[in-house]
Short mmCIF file of C-alpha atoms and ligand atoms in Angstrom, two decimals:
data_model
loop_
_atom_site.label_atom_id
_atom_site.label_comp_id
_atom_site.label_asym_id
_atom_site.label_seq_id
_atom_site.Cartn_x
_atom_site.Cartn_y
_atom_site.Cartn_z
CA MET A 1 -25.75 -20.00 -43.74
CA GLU A 2 -27.98 -17.26 -45.11
CA ASP A 3 -25.37 -16.07 -47.63
CA SER A 4 -24.97 -19.56 -48.99
CA PHE A 5 -28.72 -19.87 -49.60
CA MET A 6 -28.72 -16.80 -51.85
CA SER A 7 -25.63 -17.98 -53.73
CA LYS A 8 -26.11 -19.34 -57.22
CA GLU A 9 -25.36 -22.97 -56.40
CA LEU A 10 -27.81 -23.59 -53.58
CA ARG A 11 -31.36 -24.59 -54.29
CA THR A 12 -34.64 -24.89 -52.39
CA ILE A 13 -34.97 -28.47 -53.57
CA PHE A 14 -32.55 -30.95 -55.10
CA TRP A 15 -31.84 -34.62 -55.61
CA LYS A 16 -28.98 -36.14 -53.59
CA GLY A 17 -27.98 -39.78 -53.41
CA ASN A 18 -31.31 -41.52 -53.46
CA GLN A 19 -33.14 -38.79 -51.59
CA VAL A 20 -34.84 -35.47 -52.17
CA LYS A 21 -33.56 -32.58 -50.07
CA LEU A 22 -35.88 -29.66 -49.41
CA ILE A 23 -35.53 -26.53 -47.31
CA ASP A 24 -38.04 -26.85 -44.48
CA GLN A 25 -39.79 -23.54 -45.01
CA ARG A 26 -41.81 -23.93 -41.81
CA LYS A 27 -38.61 -23.33 -39.84
CA LEU A 28 -37.65 -20.08 -41.58
CA PRO A 29 -36.53 -17.46 -40.77
CA SER A 30 -35.05 -18.76 -37.52
CA LYS A 31 -33.47 -21.91 -38.99
CA LEU A 32 -32.33 -22.78 -42.49
CA VAL A 33 -32.51 -26.57 -42.49
CA TYR A 34 -33.06 -29.16 -45.19
CA ILE A 35 -35.25 -32.21 -44.72
CA SER A 36 -34.64 -35.46 -46.60
CA CYS A 37 -37.53 -37.32 -48.23
CA LYS A 38 -36.93 -41.01 -48.86
CA ASN A 39 -40.24 -41.91 -50.50
CA TYR A 40 -43.07 -40.23 -52.35
CA ARG A 41 -45.36 -40.28 -49.32
CA GLU A 42 -42.85 -38.12 -47.43
CA ILE A 43 -42.84 -35.70 -50.37
CA ALA A 44 -46.65 -35.65 -50.36
CA ALA A 45 -46.63 -34.88 -46.63
CA ALA A 46 -44.03 -32.10 -47.12
CA ILE A 47 -46.23 -30.48 -49.79
CA LYS A 48 -49.38 -30.79 -47.70
CA ASN A 49 -47.85 -29.45 -44.49
CA MET A 50 -46.07 -26.72 -46.47
CA ALA A 51 -42.50 -27.67 -45.60
CA VAL A 52 -42.20 -27.01 -49.33
CA ARG A 53 -44.57 -24.44 -50.84
CA GLY A 54 -44.93 -22.07 -53.78
CA ALA A 55 -46.34 -23.27 -57.09
CA PRO A 56 -43.11 -24.04 -59.00
CA ALA A 57 -41.42 -25.62 -55.94
CA ILE A 58 -44.29 -28.01 -55.31
CA GLY A 59 -44.25 -29.02 -58.97
CA VAL A 60 -40.56 -29.91 -58.77
CA ALA A 61 -41.05 -31.67 -55.42
CA ALA A 62 -43.83 -33.78 -56.94
CA ALA A 63 -41.66 -34.66 -59.96
CA MET A 64 -38.92 -35.82 -57.61
CA GLY A 65 -41.50 -37.74 -55.60
CA MET A 66 -42.23 -39.69 -58.77
CA VAL A 67 -38.53 -40.55 -59.05
CA LEU A 68 -38.63 -41.90 -55.49
CA ALA A 69 -41.72 -43.95 -56.39
CA ALA A 70 -39.93 -45.42 -59.43
CA LYS A 71 -36.79 -46.21 -57.43
CA SER A 72 -38.82 -48.02 -54.78
CA VAL A 73 -39.90 -50.69 -57.28
CA LYS A 74 -37.22 -53.35 -56.98
CA SER A 75 -38.74 -55.79 -59.43
CA LYS A 76 -37.96 -55.60 -63.15
CA ASN A 77 -41.66 -55.86 -63.93
CA LEU A 78 -42.66 -52.86 -66.07
CA GLY A 79 -46.37 -53.26 -65.28
CA LYS A 80 -45.60 -53.06 -61.56
CA LEU A 81 -43.52 -49.93 -62.08
CA MET A 82 -46.26 -48.20 -64.09
CA SER A 83 -48.94 -49.06 -61.55
CA GLU A 84 -46.74 -47.74 -58.70
CA LEU A 85 -46.23 -44.53 -60.68
CA GLU A 86 -50.00 -44.11 -61.17
CA LYS A 87 -50.52 -44.63 -57.44
CA ALA A 88 -47.82 -42.09 -56.54
CA LYS A 89 -49.20 -39.60 -59.07
CA ASN A 90 -52.65 -39.81 -57.47
CA VAL A 91 -51.29 -39.37 -53.93
CA LEU A 92 -49.10 -36.41 -54.94
CA ALA A 93 -51.90 -34.81 -56.97
CA SER A 94 -54.22 -34.92 -53.97
CA THR A 95 -51.97 -32.78 -51.75
CA ARG A 96 -52.84 -29.21 -52.77
CA PRO A 97 -55.50 -28.58 -55.42
CA THR A 98 -54.89 -25.02 -56.64
CA ALA A 99 -51.40 -24.60 -58.12
CA ILE A 100 -51.38 -26.04 -61.63
CA ASN A 101 -47.60 -26.58 -61.59
CA LEU A 102 -48.20 -29.69 -59.48
CA TYR A 103 -50.34 -31.37 -62.16
CA TRP A 104 -48.16 -30.00 -64.97
CA ALA A 105 -45.04 -31.63 -63.47
CA LEU A 106 -46.80 -34.93 -62.71
CA GLU A 107 -48.16 -35.10 -66.26
CA ARG A 108 -44.72 -34.38 -67.72
CA ILE A 109 -43.21 -37.23 -65.71
CA MET A 110 -46.00 -39.65 -66.64
CA LYS A 111 -45.63 -38.75 -70.32
CA VAL A 112 -41.91 -39.56 -70.23
CA ALA A 113 -42.60 -42.79 -68.32
CA ARG A 114 -45.31 -43.94 -70.77
CA GLU A 115 -43.14 -43.13 -73.76
CA ALA A 116 -40.06 -44.87 -72.33
CA ALA A 117 -42.13 -47.90 -71.29
CA LYS A 118 -42.89 -48.62 -74.97
CA SER A 119 -39.31 -49.72 -75.61
CA GLU A 120 -37.28 -49.68 -72.39
CA ASP A 121 -37.06 -51.88 -69.30
CA ALA A 122 -38.11 -50.80 -65.80
CA LYS A 123 -34.61 -49.65 -64.78
CA GLU A 124 -34.29 -47.48 -67.88
CA VAL A 125 -37.78 -45.99 -67.36
CA ALA A 126 -36.80 -45.02 -63.79
CA GLN A 127 -33.61 -43.43 -65.12
CA ARG A 128 -35.55 -41.40 -67.71
CA ILE A 129 -37.88 -40.14 -64.99
CA LEU A 130 -34.92 -39.02 -62.89
CA GLU A 131 -33.45 -37.16 -65.88
CA GLU A 132 -36.80 -35.48 -66.57
CA ALA A 133 -37.23 -34.38 -62.94
CA LYS A 134 -33.72 -32.90 -62.93
CA LYS A 135 -34.48 -31.16 -66.24
CA ILE A 136 -37.65 -29.60 -64.76
CA ALA A 137 -35.63 -28.37 -61.76
CA ASP A 138 -32.79 -26.90 -63.86
CA LYS A 139 -35.21 -25.28 -66.25
CA ASP A 140 -37.04 -23.62 -63.34
CA VAL A 141 -34.02 -21.48 -62.46
CA GLU A 142 -33.35 -20.61 -66.10
CA THR A 143 -37.02 -19.68 -66.62
CA ASN A 144 -37.07 -17.47 -63.54
CA ARG A 145 -34.00 -15.59 -64.74
CA ALA A 146 -35.78 -14.96 -68.05
CA ILE A 147 -38.89 -13.72 -66.19
CA GLY A 148 -36.60 -11.42 -64.20
CA LYS A 149 -34.98 -10.05 -67.34
CA HIS A 150 -38.32 -9.22 -68.95
CA GLY A 151 -39.89 -7.91 -65.75
CA SER A 152 -37.00 -5.70 -64.66
CA LYS A 153 -37.78 -3.42 -67.62
CA LEU A 154 -40.92 -2.43 -65.73
CA ILE A 155 -39.00 -1.32 -62.63
CA ASN A 156 -37.59 2.21 -62.55
CA ASN A 157 -35.29 4.08 -60.22
CA GLY A 158 -37.24 5.44 -57.28
CA ASP A 159 -40.09 2.88 -57.53
CA VAL A 160 -41.69 1.38 -54.45
CA VAL A 161 -42.88 -2.09 -55.39
CA LEU A 162 -45.45 -3.96 -53.33
CA THR A 163 -45.34 -7.76 -53.29
CA HIS A 164 -47.57 -10.30 -51.55
CA CYS A 165 -46.90 -13.75 -50.08
CA ASN A 166 -43.56 -15.25 -51.21
CA ALA A 167 -42.82 -15.67 -54.89
CA GLY A 168 -39.08 -15.81 -54.34
CA ALA A 169 -36.27 -18.34 -54.60
CA LEU A 170 -37.96 -20.33 -51.82
CA ALA A 171 -41.18 -20.72 -53.82
CA THR A 172 -39.20 -22.07 -56.78
CA VAL A 173 -36.00 -24.07 -57.20
CA GLY A 174 -34.07 -20.81 -57.25
CA TYR A 175 -34.18 -17.08 -58.12
CA GLY A 176 -37.96 -16.64 -57.83
CA THR A 177 -40.68 -15.15 -60.03
CA ALA A 178 -42.05 -11.88 -58.57
CA LEU A 179 -38.95 -11.59 -56.38
CA GLY A 180 -36.93 -12.67 -59.44
CA VAL A 181 -38.14 -9.47 -61.16
CA ILE A 182 -37.03 -7.48 -58.12
CA ARG A 183 -33.71 -9.32 -57.98
CA ALA A 184 -33.02 -8.76 -61.69
CA ALA A 185 -33.75 -5.03 -61.36
CA LEU A 186 -31.35 -4.91 -58.40
CA GLU A 187 -28.67 -6.78 -60.37
CA GLU A 188 -29.08 -4.18 -63.12
CA GLY A 189 -28.16 -1.51 -60.58
CA LYS A 190 -31.61 0.05 -60.25
CA SER A 191 -32.38 1.89 -57.05
CA PHE A 192 -35.84 1.21 -55.65
CA SER A 193 -37.48 -0.24 -52.56
CA VAL A 194 -40.09 -2.85 -51.69
CA ILE A 195 -43.12 -3.16 -49.44
CA ALA A 196 -43.96 -6.74 -48.48
CA THR A 197 -47.24 -7.83 -46.97
CA GLU A 198 -47.18 -10.09 -43.94
CA THR A 199 -49.61 -12.60 -45.60
CA ARG A 200 -51.87 -14.04 -42.94
CA PRO A 201 -52.31 -16.76 -41.86
CA LYS A 202 -49.09 -18.56 -42.85
CA LEU A 203 -46.96 -15.39 -42.88
CA GLN A 204 -45.04 -16.19 -46.05
CA GLY A 205 -44.39 -12.45 -46.49
CA ALA A 206 -43.18 -11.77 -42.96
CA ARG A 207 -41.13 -14.95 -42.66
CA LEU A 208 -39.94 -15.81 -46.16
CA THR A 209 -40.09 -12.71 -48.37
CA ALA A 210 -38.55 -10.62 -45.58
CA PHE A 211 -35.80 -13.27 -45.25
CA GLU A 212 -35.05 -13.15 -48.97
CA LEU A 213 -35.22 -9.35 -49.32
CA LYS A 214 -32.87 -8.98 -46.36
CA MET A 215 -30.40 -11.37 -47.99
CA MET A 216 -30.63 -9.41 -51.25
CA GLY A 217 -29.80 -6.24 -49.35
CA ILE A 218 -32.72 -4.34 -50.83
CA PRO A 219 -34.45 -1.62 -48.77
CA PHE A 220 -37.89 -2.86 -47.75
CA LYS A 221 -40.63 -2.48 -45.19
CA LEU A 222 -43.22 -4.95 -43.98
CA ILE A 223 -46.90 -4.16 -43.62
CA THR A 224 -49.83 -6.20 -42.36
CA ASP A 225 -52.33 -7.22 -45.04
CA GLY A 226 -54.89 -4.70 -43.83
CA MET A 227 -52.51 -1.76 -44.49
CA VAL A 228 -52.54 -2.13 -48.28
CA GLY A 229 -55.32 0.47 -48.77
CA TYR A 230 -53.52 2.96 -46.56
CA VAL A 231 -50.12 2.69 -48.28
CA MET A 232 -51.69 2.99 -51.72
CA GLN A 233 -53.88 5.94 -50.76
CA GLN A 234 -50.88 7.70 -49.25
CA GLY A 235 -48.83 7.24 -52.43
CA LEU A 236 -46.30 5.02 -50.65
CA VAL A 237 -46.40 2.38 -53.42
CA ASN A 238 -46.35 2.85 -57.20
CA LYS A 239 -46.23 -0.72 -58.55
CA VAL A 240 -47.38 -4.20 -57.56
CA VAL A 241 -45.64 -7.44 -58.59
CA VAL A 242 -47.01 -10.77 -57.35
CA GLY A 243 -46.65 -14.42 -58.34
CA ALA A 244 -49.41 -16.84 -59.33
CA ASP A 245 -50.55 -20.38 -58.65
CA ARG A 246 -52.62 -20.64 -61.79
CA ILE A 247 -53.33 -18.23 -64.63
CA LEU A 248 -56.34 -18.93 -66.82
CA ALA A 249 -55.32 -18.19 -70.41
CA ARG A 250 -58.86 -18.29 -71.83
CA SER A 251 -60.17 -15.56 -69.55
CA GLY A 252 -57.04 -13.91 -68.10
CA HIS A 253 -57.96 -14.61 -64.46
CA VAL A 254 -55.08 -14.96 -61.97
CA VAL A 255 -55.30 -17.33 -59.03
CA ASN A 256 -52.85 -16.47 -56.26
CA LYS A 257 -52.44 -16.27 -52.48
CA ILE A 258 -55.47 -15.09 -50.55
CA GLY A 259 -55.42 -11.29 -50.37
CA THR A 260 -54.18 -10.81 -53.95
CA LEU A 261 -57.69 -9.87 -55.14
CA THR A 262 -57.98 -7.15 -52.49
CA ILE A 263 -54.58 -5.73 -53.47
CA ALA A 264 -55.57 -5.70 -57.15
CA ILE A 265 -58.88 -3.93 -56.44
CA VAL A 266 -57.19 -1.26 -54.36
CA ALA A 267 -54.37 -0.87 -56.93
CA LYS A 268 -56.96 -0.33 -59.69
CA HIS A 269 -58.77 2.23 -57.55
CA PHE A 270 -55.58 4.26 -57.12
CA GLY A 271 -54.29 3.74 -60.69
CA ILE A 272 -51.31 1.62 -59.61
CA PRO A 273 -50.07 -0.96 -62.18
CA PHE A 274 -50.61 -4.55 -61.05
CA TYR A 275 -48.17 -7.09 -62.56
CA VAL A 276 -48.12 -10.86 -62.20
CA ALA A 277 -44.83 -12.75 -62.74
CA ALA A 278 -45.07 -16.47 -63.46
CA PRO A 279 -43.61 -19.19 -65.68
CA THR A 280 -45.73 -20.53 -68.54
CA SER A 281 -45.99 -23.80 -66.54
CA THR A 282 -48.39 -21.82 -64.30
CA ILE A 283 -50.70 -21.11 -67.23
CA ASP A 284 -53.83 -23.23 -67.52
CA PHE A 285 -54.94 -23.17 -71.16
CA GLU A 286 -58.15 -25.12 -70.50
CA SER A 287 -60.00 -24.12 -67.33
CA LYS A 288 -62.65 -21.54 -66.65
CA PRO A 289 -62.64 -19.64 -63.33
CA GLU A 290 -65.45 -21.85 -61.98
CA ASP A 291 -63.37 -25.00 -62.66
CA VAL A 292 -60.56 -23.96 -60.30
CA VAL A 293 -60.53 -25.63 -56.90
CA ILE A 294 -59.55 -23.13 -54.23
CA GLU A 295 -57.82 -24.92 -51.38
CA PHE A 296 -59.42 -24.48 -47.97
CA ARG A 297 -56.98 -25.16 -45.16
CA ASP A 298 -57.53 -26.06 -41.52
CA GLU A 299 -59.20 -23.19 -39.67
CA ASN A 300 -56.74 -23.64 -36.80
CA GLU A 301 -54.19 -21.82 -38.97
CA ILE A 302 -56.30 -18.74 -38.19
CA HIS A 303 -57.10 -19.51 -34.55
CA TYR A 304 -53.49 -20.14 -33.52
CA VAL A 305 -50.36 -18.02 -33.84
CA ASN A 306 -47.44 -20.29 -33.08
CA ARG A 307 -49.12 -22.46 -30.48
CA THR A 308 -51.18 -19.76 -28.82
CA ARG A 309 -54.89 -19.60 -29.46
CA ILE A 310 -55.81 -15.99 -30.33
CA THR A 311 -59.56 -16.45 -30.84
CA PRO A 312 -62.21 -17.41 -28.24
CA LYS A 313 -62.90 -21.16 -28.10
CA GLY A 314 -65.86 -22.17 -30.27
CA VAL A 315 -65.40 -19.33 -32.78
CA LYS A 316 -65.52 -20.50 -36.40
CA ALA A 317 -63.21 -19.25 -39.15
CA ILE A 318 -62.92 -19.85 -42.87
CA ASN A 319 -59.50 -20.33 -44.41
CA PRO A 320 -59.38 -20.15 -48.22
CA ALA A 321 -55.72 -20.20 -49.23
CA PHE A 322 -56.14 -18.52 -52.63
CA ASP A 323 -58.37 -16.09 -54.49
CA THR A 324 -59.04 -15.25 -58.14
CA THR A 325 -58.29 -11.83 -59.61
CA PRO A 326 -60.21 -10.92 -62.79
CA PRO A 327 -58.30 -9.74 -65.89
CA GLU A 328 -59.57 -6.15 -65.77
CA LEU A 329 -57.48 -5.64 -62.61
CA VAL A 330 -54.29 -7.10 -64.13
CA THR A 331 -52.02 -4.73 -66.07
CA ALA A 332 -49.76 -7.44 -67.50
CA ILE A 333 -48.37 -10.91 -66.95
CA ILE A 334 -44.59 -11.35 -67.03
CA THR A 335 -43.51 -14.77 -68.29
CA GLU A 336 -40.22 -16.21 -69.54
CA LYS A 337 -41.58 -15.72 -73.08
CA GLY A 338 -42.26 -12.02 -72.62
CA ILE A 339 -44.86 -9.67 -71.15
CA TYR A 340 -48.50 -10.28 -72.03
CA GLU A 341 -51.77 -8.49 -71.45
CA PRO A 342 -54.18 -10.97 -69.83
CA SER A 343 -56.32 -11.06 -73.00
CA ARG A 344 -53.36 -12.27 -75.12
CA LEU A 345 -52.23 -15.29 -73.13
CA MET A 346 -53.58 -17.86 -75.60
CA GLU A 347 -50.93 -16.63 -78.07
CA ILE A 348 -48.32 -18.40 -75.95
CA LEU A 349 -49.73 -21.75 -77.10
CA SER A 350 -48.61 -21.07 -80.66
CA LEU A 351 -45.00 -20.35 -79.61
CA ALA A 352 -42.44 -23.12 -80.00
O1 MRU B 401 -49.70 -21.38 -50.06
P1 MRU B 401 -48.39 -21.10 -50.75
O2 MRU B 401 -47.37 -20.48 -49.87
O3 MRU B 401 -47.89 -22.29 -51.51
O4 MRU B 401 -48.80 -19.99 -51.83
C1 MRU B 401 -47.81 -19.46 -52.64
C2 MRU B 401 -48.30 -18.37 -53.51
O5 MRU B 401 -49.46 -18.03 -53.51
C3 MRU B 401 -47.30 -17.76 -54.45
O6 MRU B 401 -47.61 -16.42 -54.70
C4 MRU B 401 -47.34 -18.51 -55.78
O7 MRU B 401 -47.25 -19.89 -55.57
C5 MRU B 401 -46.26 -18.09 -56.68
S1 MRU B 401 -44.70 -18.72 -56.18
C6 MRU B 401 -43.54 -18.35 -57.34
#
């Protein structure tokens, strides 16, 4: 089962029949199972409860949720279809506030729907949405391969690369962003190893990145989040590559999984390059750092490990899911269009 997941054909998320199939990432690494979503509310729930997670993957899931919303409208009334799409868009957009890919994908679908609605009937509009969602999914894999190709130039024989959270095939439709860079370097025959952080509280590093690195057959070791300072001070790491949930082009700030900021500060202290790998769909060309909504999740994610409470009853915890790393800590951003210093990201807007 594991081999087939890493093969080229299988994807984290895909459209089948009249349903959306997603790997239930909550069950990994012990079980690789797909869940089927039959309507957009099930997709919204899967995003919220993190059955599907990772910025690009939630964007694609939301786009497919819009297809389910369109298909659920049996009447030929175009007005009814458009109002159902607006409703679905609002529900899907309210699931997780930080990753911009979610809004980017929903906007792309709505744009296609509005355009098609000018001249087509309801059935044709639904068909165009399906085609657009499939296009977004296919493009995701292609984009990640391009990120990998650019990024692998930064990886040398003998490197030890630290990564945080999971920015792999599971966080996308396939191939991955930060792990895509690692995978591309491996495919090019480079010899290097990886250190992955556990990533409390949801353990995306321990559960998902470790699962993917094992499948790739790359040498790696896991550390807990608190060990980052130690491994950098001891010279056990010489590069960092992480993904992103939102990159602010105007200022160069990078919003990513909680703990990324700490890693970037320590990397700067020890002179270790800190790279961010992400598709241009993760770039926000408008917002300022203060505009970004950082998701706060249920504090029970911190109090409980599996179902066992590890903190005394009555203790309070805070659970921000993301943090913002300022541009002076970021060496470069690897996109499908090339490698950019954080101060040059606005140039991407002028590319075709
Ligand atoms: O809370 P998650 O697991 O959705 O957070 C995921 C991350 O922070 C990833 O680093 C980011 O989405 C990039 S995934 C290619």
